[in-house]
GROMACS .gro file of N, CA and C in nm:
model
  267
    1UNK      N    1   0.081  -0.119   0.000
    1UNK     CA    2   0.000   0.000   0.000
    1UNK      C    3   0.086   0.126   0.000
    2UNK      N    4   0.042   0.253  -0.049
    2UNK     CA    5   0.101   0.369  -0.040
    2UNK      C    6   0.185   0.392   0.092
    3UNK      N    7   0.132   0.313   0.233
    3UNK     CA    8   0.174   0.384   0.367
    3UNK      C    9   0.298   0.273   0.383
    4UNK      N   10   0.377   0.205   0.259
    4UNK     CA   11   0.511   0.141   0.269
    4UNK      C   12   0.631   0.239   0.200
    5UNK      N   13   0.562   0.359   0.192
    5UNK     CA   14   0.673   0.407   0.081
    5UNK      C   15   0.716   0.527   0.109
    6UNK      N   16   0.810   0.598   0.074
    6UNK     CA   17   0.815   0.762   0.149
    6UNK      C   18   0.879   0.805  -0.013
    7UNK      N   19   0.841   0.966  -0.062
    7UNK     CA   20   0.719   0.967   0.009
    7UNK      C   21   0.605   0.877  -0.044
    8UNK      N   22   0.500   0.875   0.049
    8UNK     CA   23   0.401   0.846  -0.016
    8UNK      C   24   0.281   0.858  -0.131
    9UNK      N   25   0.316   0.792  -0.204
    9UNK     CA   26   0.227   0.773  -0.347
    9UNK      C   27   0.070   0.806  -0.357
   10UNK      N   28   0.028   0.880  -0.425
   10UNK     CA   29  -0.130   0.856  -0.421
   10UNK      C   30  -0.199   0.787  -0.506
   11UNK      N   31  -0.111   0.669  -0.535
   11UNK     CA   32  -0.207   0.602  -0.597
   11UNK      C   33  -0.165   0.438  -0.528
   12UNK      N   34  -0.287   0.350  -0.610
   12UNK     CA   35  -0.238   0.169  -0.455
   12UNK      C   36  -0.232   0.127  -0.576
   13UNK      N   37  -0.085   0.068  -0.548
   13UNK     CA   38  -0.049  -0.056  -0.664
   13UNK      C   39  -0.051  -0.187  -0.603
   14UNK      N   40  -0.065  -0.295  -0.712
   14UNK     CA   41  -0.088  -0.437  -0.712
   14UNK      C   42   0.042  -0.489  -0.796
   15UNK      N   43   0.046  -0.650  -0.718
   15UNK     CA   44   0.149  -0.695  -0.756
   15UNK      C   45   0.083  -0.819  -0.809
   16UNK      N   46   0.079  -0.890  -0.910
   16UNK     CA   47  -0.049  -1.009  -0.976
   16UNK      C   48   0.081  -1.090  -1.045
   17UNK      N   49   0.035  -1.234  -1.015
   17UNK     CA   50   0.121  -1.317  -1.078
   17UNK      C   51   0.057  -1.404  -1.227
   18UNK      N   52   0.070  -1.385  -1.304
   18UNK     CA   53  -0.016  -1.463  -1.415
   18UNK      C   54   0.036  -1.601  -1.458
   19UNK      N   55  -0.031  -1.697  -1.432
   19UNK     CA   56   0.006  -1.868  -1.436
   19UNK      C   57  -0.085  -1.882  -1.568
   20UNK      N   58   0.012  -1.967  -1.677
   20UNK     CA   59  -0.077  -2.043  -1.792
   20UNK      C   60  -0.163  -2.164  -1.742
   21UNK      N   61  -0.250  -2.147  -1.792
   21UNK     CA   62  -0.380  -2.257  -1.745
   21UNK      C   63  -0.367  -2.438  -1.773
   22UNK      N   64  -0.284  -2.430  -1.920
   22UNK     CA   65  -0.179  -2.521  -1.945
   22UNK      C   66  -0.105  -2.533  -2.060
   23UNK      N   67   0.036  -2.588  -2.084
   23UNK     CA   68   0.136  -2.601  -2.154
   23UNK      C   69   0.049  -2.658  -2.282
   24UNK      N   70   0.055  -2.628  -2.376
   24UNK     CA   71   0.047  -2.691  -2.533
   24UNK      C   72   0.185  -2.685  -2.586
   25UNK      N   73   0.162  -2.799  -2.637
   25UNK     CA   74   0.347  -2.811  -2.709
   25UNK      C   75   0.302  -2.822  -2.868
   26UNK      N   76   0.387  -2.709  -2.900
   26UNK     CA   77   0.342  -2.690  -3.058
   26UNK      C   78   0.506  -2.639  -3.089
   27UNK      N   79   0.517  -2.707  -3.228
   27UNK     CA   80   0.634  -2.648  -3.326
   27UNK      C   81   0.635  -2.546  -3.352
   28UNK      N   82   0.701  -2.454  -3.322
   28UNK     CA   83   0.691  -2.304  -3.346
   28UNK      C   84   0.714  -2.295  -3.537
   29UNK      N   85   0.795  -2.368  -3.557
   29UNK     CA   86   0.810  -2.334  -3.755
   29UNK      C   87   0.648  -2.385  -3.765
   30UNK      N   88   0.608  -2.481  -3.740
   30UNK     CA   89   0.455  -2.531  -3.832
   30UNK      C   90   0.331  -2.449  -3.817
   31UNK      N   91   0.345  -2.427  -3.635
   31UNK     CA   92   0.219  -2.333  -3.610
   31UNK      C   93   0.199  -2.171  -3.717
   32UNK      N   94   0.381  -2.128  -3.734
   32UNK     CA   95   0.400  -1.970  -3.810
   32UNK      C   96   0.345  -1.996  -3.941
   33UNK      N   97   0.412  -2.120  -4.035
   33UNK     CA   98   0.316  -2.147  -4.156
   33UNK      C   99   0.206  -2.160  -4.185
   34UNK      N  100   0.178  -2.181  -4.067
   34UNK     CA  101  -0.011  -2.218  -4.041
   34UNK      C  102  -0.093  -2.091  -4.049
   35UNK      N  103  -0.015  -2.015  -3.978
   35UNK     CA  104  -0.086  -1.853  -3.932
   35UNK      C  105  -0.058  -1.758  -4.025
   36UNK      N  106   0.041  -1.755  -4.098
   36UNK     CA  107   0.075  -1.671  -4.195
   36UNK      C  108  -0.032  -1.694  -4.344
   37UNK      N  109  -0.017  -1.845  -4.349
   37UNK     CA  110  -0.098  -1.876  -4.474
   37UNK      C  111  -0.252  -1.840  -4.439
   38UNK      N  112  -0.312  -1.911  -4.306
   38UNK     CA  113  -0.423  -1.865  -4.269
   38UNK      C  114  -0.483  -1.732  -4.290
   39UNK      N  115  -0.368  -1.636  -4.212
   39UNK     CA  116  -0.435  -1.494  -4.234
   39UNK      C  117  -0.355  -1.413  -4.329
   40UNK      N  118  -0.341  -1.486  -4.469
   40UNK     CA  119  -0.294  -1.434  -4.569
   40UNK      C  120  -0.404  -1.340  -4.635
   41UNK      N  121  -0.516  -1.389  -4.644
   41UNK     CA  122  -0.649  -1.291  -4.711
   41UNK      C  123  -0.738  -1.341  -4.604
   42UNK      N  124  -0.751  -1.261  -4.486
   42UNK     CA  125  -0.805  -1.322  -4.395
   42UNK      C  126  -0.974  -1.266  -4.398
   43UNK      N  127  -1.071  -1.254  -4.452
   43UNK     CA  128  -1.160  -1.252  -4.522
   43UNK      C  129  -1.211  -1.367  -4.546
   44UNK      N  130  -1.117  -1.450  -4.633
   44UNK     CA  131  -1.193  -1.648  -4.681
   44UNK      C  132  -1.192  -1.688  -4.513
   45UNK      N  133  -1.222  -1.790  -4.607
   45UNK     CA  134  -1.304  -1.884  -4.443
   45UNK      C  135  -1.136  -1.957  -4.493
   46UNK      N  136  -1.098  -2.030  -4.342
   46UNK     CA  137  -1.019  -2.108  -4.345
   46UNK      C  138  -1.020  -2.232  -4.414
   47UNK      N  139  -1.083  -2.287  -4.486
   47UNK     CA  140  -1.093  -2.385  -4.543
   47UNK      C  141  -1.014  -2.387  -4.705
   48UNK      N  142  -1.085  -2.214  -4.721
   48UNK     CA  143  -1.031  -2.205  -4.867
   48UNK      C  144  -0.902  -2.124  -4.832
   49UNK      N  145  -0.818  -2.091  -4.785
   49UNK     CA  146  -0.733  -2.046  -4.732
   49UNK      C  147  -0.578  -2.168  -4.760
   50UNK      N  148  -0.670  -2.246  -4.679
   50UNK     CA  149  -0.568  -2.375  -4.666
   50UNK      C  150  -0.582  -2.504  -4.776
   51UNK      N  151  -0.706  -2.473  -4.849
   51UNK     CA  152  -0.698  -2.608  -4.942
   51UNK      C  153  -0.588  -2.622  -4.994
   52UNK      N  154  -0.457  -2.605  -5.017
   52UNK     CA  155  -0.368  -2.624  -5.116
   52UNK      C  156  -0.264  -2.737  -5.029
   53UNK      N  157  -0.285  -2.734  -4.892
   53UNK     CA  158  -0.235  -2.852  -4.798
   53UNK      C  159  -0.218  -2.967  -4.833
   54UNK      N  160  -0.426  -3.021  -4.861
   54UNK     CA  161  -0.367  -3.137  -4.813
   54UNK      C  162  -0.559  -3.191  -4.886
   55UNK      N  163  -0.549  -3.291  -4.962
   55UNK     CA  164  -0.680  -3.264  -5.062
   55UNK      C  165  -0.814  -3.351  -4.923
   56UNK      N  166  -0.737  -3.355  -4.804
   56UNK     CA  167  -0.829  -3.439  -4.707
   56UNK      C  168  -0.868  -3.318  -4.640
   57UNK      N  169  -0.843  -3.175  -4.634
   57UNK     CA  170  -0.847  -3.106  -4.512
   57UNK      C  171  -0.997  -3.074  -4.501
   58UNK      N  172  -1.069  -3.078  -4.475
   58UNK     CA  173  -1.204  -3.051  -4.447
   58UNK      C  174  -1.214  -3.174  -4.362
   59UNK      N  175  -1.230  -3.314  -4.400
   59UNK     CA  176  -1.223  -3.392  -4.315
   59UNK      C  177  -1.097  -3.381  -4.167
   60UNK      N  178  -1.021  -3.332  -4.210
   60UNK     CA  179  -0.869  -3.336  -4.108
   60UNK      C  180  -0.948  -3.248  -3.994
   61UNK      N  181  -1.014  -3.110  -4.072
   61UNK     CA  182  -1.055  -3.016  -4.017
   61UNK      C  183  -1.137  -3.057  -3.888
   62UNK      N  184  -1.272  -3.097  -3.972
   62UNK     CA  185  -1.381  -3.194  -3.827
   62UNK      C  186  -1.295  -3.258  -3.761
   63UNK      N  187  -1.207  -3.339  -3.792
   63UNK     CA  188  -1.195  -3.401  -3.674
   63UNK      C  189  -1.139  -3.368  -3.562
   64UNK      N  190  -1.082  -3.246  -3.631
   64UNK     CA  191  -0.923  -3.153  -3.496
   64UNK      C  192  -1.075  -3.064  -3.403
   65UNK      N  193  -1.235  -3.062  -3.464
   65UNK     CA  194  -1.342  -2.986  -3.385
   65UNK      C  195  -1.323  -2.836  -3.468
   66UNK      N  196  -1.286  -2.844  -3.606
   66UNK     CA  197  -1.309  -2.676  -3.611
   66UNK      C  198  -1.394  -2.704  -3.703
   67UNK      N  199  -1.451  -2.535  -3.737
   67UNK     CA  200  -1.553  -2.561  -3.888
   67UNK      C  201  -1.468  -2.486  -3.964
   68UNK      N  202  -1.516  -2.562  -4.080
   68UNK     CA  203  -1.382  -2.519  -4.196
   68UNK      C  204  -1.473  -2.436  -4.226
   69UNK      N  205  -1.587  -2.329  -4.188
   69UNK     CA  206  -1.653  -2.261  -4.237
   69UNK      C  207  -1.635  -2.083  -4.162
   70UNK      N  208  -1.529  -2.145  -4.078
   70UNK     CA  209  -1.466  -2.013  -3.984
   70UNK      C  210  -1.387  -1.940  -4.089
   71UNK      N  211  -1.372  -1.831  -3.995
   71UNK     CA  212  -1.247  -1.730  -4.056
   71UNK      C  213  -1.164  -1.732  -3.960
   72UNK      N  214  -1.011  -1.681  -4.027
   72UNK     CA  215  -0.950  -1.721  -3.939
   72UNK      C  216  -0.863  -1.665  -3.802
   73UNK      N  217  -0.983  -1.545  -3.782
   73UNK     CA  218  -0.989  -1.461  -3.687
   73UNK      C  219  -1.072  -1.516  -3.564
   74UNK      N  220  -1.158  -1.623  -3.644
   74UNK     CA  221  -1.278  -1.693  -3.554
   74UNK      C  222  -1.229  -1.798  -3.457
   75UNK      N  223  -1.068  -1.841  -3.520
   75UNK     CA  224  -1.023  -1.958  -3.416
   75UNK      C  225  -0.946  -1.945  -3.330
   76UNK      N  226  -0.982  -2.044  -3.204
   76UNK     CA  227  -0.886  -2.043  -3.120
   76UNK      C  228  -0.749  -2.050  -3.126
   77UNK      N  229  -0.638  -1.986  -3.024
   77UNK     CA  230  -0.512  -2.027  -3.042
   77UNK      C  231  -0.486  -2.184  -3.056
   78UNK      N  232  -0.579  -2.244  -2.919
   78UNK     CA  233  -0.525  -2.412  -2.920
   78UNK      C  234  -0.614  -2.465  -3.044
   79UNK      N  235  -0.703  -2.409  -3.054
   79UNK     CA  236  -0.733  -2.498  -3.250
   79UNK      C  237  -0.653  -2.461  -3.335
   80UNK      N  238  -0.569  -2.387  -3.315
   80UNK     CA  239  -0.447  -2.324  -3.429
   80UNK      C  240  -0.337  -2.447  -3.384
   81UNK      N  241  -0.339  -2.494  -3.294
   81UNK     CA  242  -0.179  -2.553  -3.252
   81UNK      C  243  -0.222  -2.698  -3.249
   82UNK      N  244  -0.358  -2.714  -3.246
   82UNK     CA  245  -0.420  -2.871  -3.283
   82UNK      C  246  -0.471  -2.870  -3.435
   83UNK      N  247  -0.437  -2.778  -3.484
   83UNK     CA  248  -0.446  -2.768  -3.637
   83UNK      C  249  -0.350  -2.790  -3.695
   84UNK      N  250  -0.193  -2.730  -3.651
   84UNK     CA  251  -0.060  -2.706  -3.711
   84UNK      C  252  -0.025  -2.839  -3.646
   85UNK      N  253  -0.073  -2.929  -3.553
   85UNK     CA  254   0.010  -3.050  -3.545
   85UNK      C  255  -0.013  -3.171  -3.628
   86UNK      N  256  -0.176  -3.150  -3.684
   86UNK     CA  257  -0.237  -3.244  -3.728
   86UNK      C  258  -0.188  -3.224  -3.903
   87UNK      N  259  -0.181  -3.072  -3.965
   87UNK     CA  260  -0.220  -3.049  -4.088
   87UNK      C  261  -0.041  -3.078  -4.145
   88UNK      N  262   0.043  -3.013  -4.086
   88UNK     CA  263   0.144  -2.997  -4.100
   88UNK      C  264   0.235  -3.066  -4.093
   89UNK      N  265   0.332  -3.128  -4.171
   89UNK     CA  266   0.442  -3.258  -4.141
   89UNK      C  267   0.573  -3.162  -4.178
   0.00000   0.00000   0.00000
């Protein structure tokens, strides 16, 4: 509080520790190819974005839980990093 300090401050500062909720382990090269190509014309839906991958990705897509009907502003980080592990070799 202000009454630890001389002189004293008029304003009360906080000290906050921020803990990740949990570790995802993602390839940093696959996830950047992923995100760059993704929000290359980020406007298309991710589906048409990425068709040039992989001629299964719509199916790849459902199964990682995204809709290939998102944009790719619409997805999560960890669907980005369960995307770049699955899509990407």
């Amino acid at each position: 509080g202000p009454e630890n300090f001389i002189p004293k401050p008029k304003v009360i500062s906080s000290v906050i520790e921020i803990k990740p909720k949990k570790k995802s382990f993602f390839i940093y090269d696959k996830i950047d190819k992923l995100l760059k190509v993704s929000f290359k014309q980020r406007r298309k839906t991710i589906k048409n974005n990425l068709k040039f991958i992989t001629p299964e990705l719509e199916k790849k897509m459902v199964d990682c839980g995204i809709n290939p009907q998102h944009r790719p502003q619409d997805i999560s980080p960890e669907d980005y990093v369960k995307l770049s592990n699955f899509l990407i070799y």
